[in-house]
Coordinates of C-alpha atoms and ligand atoms in Angstrom, one line a residue:
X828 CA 0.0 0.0 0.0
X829 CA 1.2 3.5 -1.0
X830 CA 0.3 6.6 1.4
X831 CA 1.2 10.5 -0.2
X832 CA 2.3 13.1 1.4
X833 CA 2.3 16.9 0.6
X834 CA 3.0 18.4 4.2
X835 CA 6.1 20.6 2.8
X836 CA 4.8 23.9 2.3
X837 CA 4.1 25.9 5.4
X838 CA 1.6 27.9 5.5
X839 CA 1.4 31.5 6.8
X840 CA -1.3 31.6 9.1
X841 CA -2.8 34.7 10.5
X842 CA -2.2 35.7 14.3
X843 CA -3.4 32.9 16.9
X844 CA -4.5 30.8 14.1
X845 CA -5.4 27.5 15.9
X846 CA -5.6 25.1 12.3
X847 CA -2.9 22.3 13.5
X848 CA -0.9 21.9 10.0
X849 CA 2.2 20.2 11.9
X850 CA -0.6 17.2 11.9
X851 CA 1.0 16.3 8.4
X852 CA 4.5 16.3 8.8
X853 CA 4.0 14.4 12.4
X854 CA 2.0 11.6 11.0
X855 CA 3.6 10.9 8.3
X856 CA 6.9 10.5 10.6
X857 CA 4.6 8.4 13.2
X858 CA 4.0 6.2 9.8
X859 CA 7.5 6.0 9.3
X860 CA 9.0 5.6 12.9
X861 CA 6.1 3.1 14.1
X862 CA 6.5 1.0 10.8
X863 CA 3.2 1.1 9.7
X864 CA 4.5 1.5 6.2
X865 CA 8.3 1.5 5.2
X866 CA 10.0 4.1 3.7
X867 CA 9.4 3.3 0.0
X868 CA 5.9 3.0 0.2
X869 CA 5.0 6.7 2.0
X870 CA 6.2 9.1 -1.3
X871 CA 5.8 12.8 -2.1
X872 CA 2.5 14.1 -4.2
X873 CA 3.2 16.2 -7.3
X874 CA 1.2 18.9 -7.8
X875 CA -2.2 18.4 -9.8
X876 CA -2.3 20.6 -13.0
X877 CA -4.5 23.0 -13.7
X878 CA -6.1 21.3 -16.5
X879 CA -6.9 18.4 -13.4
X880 CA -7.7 21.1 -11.6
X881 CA -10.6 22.0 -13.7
X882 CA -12.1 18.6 -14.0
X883 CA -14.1 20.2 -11.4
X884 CA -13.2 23.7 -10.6
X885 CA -14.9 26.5 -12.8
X886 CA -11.7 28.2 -14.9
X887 CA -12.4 31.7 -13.4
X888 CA -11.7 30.4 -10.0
X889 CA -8.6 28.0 -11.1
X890 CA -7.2 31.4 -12.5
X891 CA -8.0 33.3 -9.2
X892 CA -6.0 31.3 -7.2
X893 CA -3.1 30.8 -10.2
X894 CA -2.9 34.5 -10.0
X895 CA -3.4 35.6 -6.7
X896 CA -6.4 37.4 -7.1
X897 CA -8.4 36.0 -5.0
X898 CA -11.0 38.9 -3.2
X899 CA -10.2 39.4 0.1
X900 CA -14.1 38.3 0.9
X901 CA -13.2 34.7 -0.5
X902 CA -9.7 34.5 1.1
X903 CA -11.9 34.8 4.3
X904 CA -13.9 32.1 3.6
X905 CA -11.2 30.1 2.7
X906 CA -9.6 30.9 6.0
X907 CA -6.0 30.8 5.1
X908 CA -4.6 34.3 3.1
X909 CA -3.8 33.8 -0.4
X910 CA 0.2 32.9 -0.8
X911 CA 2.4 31.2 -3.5
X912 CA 2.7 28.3 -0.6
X913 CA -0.9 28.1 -0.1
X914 CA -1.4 27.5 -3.8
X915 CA 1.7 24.8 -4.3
X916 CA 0.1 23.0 -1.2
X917 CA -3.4 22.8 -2.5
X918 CA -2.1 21.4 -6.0
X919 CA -0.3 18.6 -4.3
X920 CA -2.6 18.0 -1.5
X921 CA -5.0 17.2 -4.7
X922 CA -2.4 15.8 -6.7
X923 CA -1.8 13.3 -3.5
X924 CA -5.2 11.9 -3.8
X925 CA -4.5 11.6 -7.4
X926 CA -1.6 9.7 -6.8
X927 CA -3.7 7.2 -3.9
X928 CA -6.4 7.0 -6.5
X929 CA -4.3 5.3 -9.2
X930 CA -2.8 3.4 -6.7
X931 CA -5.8 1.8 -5.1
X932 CA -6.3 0.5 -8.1
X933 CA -3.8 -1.6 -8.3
X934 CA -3.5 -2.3 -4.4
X935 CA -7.1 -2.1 -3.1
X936 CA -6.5 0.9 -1.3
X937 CA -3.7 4.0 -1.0
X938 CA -4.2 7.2 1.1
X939 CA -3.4 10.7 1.2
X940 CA -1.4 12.0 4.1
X941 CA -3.6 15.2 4.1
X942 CA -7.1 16.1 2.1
X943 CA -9.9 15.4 2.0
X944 CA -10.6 19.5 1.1
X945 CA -14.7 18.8 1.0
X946 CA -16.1 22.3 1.7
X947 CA -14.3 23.8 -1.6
X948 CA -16.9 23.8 -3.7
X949 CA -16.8 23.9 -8.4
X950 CA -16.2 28.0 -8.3
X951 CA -14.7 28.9 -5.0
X952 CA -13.2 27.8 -1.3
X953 CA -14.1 27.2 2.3
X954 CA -13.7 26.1 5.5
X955 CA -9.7 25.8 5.0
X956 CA -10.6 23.9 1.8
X957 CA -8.7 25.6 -1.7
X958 CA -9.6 22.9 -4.1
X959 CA -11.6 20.0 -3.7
X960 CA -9.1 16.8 -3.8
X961 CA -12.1 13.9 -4.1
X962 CA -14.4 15.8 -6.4
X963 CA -11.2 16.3 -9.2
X964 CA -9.8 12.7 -8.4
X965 CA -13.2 11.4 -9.2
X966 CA -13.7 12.9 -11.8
X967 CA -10.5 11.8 -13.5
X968 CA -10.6 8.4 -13.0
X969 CA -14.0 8.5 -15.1
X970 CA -12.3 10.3 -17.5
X971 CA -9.8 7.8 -18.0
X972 CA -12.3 5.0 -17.4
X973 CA -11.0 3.4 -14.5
X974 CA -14.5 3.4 -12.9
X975 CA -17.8 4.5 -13.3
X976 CA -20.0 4.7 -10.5
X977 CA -18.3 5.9 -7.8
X978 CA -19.2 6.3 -3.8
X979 CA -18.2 9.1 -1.2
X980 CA -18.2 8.0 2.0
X981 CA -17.5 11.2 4.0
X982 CA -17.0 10.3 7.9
X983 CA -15.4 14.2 9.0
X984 CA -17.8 15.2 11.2
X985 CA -18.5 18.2 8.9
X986 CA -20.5 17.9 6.3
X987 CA -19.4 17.3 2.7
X988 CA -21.0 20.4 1.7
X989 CA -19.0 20.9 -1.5
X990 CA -19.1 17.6 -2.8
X991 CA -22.3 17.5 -2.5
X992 CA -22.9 20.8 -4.7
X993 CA -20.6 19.5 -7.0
X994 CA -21.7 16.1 -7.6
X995 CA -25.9 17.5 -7.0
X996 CA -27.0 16.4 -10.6
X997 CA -24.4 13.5 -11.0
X998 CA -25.9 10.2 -10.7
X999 CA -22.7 8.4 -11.1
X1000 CA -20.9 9.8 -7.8
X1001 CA -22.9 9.4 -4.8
X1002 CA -22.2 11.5 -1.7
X1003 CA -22.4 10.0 1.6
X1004 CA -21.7 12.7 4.6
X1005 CA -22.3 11.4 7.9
X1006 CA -21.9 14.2 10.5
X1007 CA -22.8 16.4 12.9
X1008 CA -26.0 18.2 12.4
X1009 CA -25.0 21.2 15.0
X1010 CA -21.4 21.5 13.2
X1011 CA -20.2 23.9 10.6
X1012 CA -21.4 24.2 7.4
X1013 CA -24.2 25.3 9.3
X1014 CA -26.3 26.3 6.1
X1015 CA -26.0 22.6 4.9
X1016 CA -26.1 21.2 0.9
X1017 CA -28.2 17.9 -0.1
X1018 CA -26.2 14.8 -0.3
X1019 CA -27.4 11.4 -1.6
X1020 CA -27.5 10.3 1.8
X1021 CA -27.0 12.6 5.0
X1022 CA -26.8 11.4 8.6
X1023 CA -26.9 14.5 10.7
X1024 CA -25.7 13.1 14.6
X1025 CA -26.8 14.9 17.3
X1026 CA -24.1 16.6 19.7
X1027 CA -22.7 14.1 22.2
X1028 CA -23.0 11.1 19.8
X1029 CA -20.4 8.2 20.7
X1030 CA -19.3 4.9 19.5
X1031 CA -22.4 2.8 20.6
X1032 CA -24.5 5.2 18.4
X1033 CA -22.4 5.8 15.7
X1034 CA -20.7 2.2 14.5
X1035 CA -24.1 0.9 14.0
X1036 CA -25.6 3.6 12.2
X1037 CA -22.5 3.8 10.1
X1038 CA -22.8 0.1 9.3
X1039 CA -26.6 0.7 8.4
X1040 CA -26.0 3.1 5.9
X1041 CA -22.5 1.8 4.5
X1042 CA -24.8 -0.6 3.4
X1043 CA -27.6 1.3 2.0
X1044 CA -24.6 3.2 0.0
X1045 CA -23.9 0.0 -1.7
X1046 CA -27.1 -1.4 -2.4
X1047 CA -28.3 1.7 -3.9
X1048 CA -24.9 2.6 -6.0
X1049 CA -22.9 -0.4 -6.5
X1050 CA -19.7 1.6 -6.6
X1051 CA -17.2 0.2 -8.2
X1052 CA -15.0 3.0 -6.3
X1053 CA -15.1 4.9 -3.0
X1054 CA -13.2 7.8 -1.6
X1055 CA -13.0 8.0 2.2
X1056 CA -12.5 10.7 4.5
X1057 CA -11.4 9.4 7.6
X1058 CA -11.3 13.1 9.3
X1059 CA -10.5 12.7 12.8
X1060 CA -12.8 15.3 14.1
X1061 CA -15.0 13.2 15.5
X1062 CA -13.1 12.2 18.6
X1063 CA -14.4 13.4 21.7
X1064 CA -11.1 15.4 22.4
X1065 CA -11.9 17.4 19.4
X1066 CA -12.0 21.4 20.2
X1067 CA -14.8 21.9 17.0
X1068 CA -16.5 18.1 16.6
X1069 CA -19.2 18.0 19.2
X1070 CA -19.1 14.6 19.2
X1071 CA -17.8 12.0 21.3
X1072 CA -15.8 9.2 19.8
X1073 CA -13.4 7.6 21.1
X1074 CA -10.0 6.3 19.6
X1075 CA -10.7 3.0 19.6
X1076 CA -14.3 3.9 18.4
X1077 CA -12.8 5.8 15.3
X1078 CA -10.5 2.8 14.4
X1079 CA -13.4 0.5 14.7
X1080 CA -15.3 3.0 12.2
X1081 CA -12.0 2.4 10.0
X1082 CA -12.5 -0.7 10.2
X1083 CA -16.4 -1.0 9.2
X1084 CA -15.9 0.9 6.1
X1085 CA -12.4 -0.6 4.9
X1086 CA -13.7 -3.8 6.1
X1087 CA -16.8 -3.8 3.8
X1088 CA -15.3 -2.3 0.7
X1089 CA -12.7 -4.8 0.8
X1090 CA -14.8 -7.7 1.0
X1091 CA -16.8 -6.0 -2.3
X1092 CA -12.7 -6.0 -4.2
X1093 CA -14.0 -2.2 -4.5
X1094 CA -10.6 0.0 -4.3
X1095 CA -10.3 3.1 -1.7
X1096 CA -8.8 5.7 -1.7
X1097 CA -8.3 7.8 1.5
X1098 CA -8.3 11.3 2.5
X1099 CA -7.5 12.3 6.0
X1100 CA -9.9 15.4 6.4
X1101 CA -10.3 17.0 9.6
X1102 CA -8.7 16.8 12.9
X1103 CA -8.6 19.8 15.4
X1104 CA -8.0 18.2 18.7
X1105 CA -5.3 20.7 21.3
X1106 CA -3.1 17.4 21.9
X1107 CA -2.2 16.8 18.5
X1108 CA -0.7 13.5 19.2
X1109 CA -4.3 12.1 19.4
X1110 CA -4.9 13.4 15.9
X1111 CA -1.9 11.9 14.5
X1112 CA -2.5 8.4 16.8
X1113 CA -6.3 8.4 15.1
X1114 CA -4.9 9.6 11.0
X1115 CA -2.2 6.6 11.7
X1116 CA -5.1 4.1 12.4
X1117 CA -6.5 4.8 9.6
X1118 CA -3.7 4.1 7.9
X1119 CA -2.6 1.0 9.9
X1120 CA -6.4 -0.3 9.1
X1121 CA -5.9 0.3 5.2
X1122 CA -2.0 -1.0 5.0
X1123 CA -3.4 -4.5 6.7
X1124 CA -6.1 -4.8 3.8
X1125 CA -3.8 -3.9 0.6
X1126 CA -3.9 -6.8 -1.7
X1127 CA -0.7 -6.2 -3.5
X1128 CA 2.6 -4.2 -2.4
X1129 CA 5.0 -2.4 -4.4
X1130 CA 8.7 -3.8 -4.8
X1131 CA 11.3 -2.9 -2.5
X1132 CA 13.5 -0.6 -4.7
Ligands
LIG935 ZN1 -14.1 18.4 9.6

């Protein structure tokens, strides 16, 4: 199994900016140090194009960003100020699910170190979200006919807001957002299937209902591929998720969906999506499940070289 990473470019961040971007660089080195993966296997993302880029993305936007002139109103909404970092990171944070999507095909599954950018929506961004990473790699692997009918299943405990805009009138992608109905977006889009949880929601709630409607995903799609975002805002440690997971509970949710999709020989590709908990080494323990979970289901490995 194959895990990309694009956790180079540091952003500048406004004042007492609380997004935790050292997430990246620490999980992939957990990856590394705790041997989930060796050293061959976890590579660097190059950066989508812009022709990728507009798979999905309307060209004025695409251009926007290129160019820097982004309005100060949409910078906002983005939440990080425009910067030649910012756009180099949001290429290869997109071009790292790229990467993971060509690679599940061959392995069952691959990951992205980072994305899982769900709130950026066709013509602009949100929510800390420049591009949106699923919505392009989608896309492209229709384009190239590598699937057809392909499945989101969105697990950050935001909802899939963008996606779902994007993908509205597509009845080839199907958007699955299961989150919480108090949360940000907090003027929410219309998925194929939404499951809003109420604050408070744990594991004893949450791994059955997810098991439910994994199921009613497949029944009523039959992907033949699935992006998940494994965002780790759900854990009950988390300073914006409302909810109250645990860590085992989020590894168990792991489990249901990478579980299931590999018993269907569907490939995954994953996205890491949110995380926002003050001890960022519970973050980086519940991204590195995730990826433990996937790297015990690949069905083929890459060489040693
Ligand atoms: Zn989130």
């Amino acid at each position: 199994m194959l895990a990309f990473y694009s956790d180079h470019f540091v952003l500048p961040l406004p004042e007492g900016h609380k997004f935790p971007m050292a997430k990246y660089s620490l999980l992939r080195k957990r990856i590394l140090a705790s041997g989930i993966l060796p050293a061959s296997h976890v590579q660097e993302a190059t950066a989508a194009s812009w022709d990728d880029l507009r798979l999905i993305h309307t060209p004025e936007y695409v251009g926007a960003v290129a160019a820097g002139t982004l309005e100060r109103d949409a910078q906002r909404r983005i939440g990080f100020p425009w910067s030649p970092e910012m756009v180099e990171r949001s290429r290869r944070s997109v071009g790292a699910t790229l990467a993971a999507s060509r690679a599940a095909l061959r392995d069952g599954v691959a990951a992205n170190l980072a994305g899982g950018t769900h709130h950026a929506f066709a013509d602009r961004g949100e929510g800390y979200c420049v591009f949106n990473d699923v919505a392009v790699a989608a896309r492209m692997l229709q384009c190239e006919g590598a699937a057809a009918r392909i499945a989101v299943v969105d697990c950050d405990v935001h909802q899939g807001n963008g996606t779902a805009a994007i993908f509205r009138d597509d009845p080839t992608v199907f958007t699955f957002s299961m989150h919480g109905a108090q949360n940000f977006p907090f003027r929410k889009e219309v998925s194929d299937l939404d499951v809003a949880l109420d604050d408070g929601t744990g594991d004893a709630e949450y791994l059955p209902l997810l098991a439910h409607h994994l199921e009613e995903v497949i029944a009523r799609h039959r992907p033949d591929f699935v992006f998940y975002l494994a965002g780790a805002d759900p854990y009950e440690g988390d300073r914006l998720g409302r909810l109250k997971m645990t860590i085992a509970g989020l590894r168990r949710r792991d489990e249901v969906v990478l579980h299931r999709c590999a018993a269907l020989g569907v490939p995954v590709a994953i996205s890491m999506s949110g995380g926002y908990a003050p001890d960022i080494d519970a973050i980086v323990t519940i991204h590195a499940n995730t990826i433990a979970v996937a790297a015990s289901l690949a069905t083929t490995t890459v060489d040693e070289a």
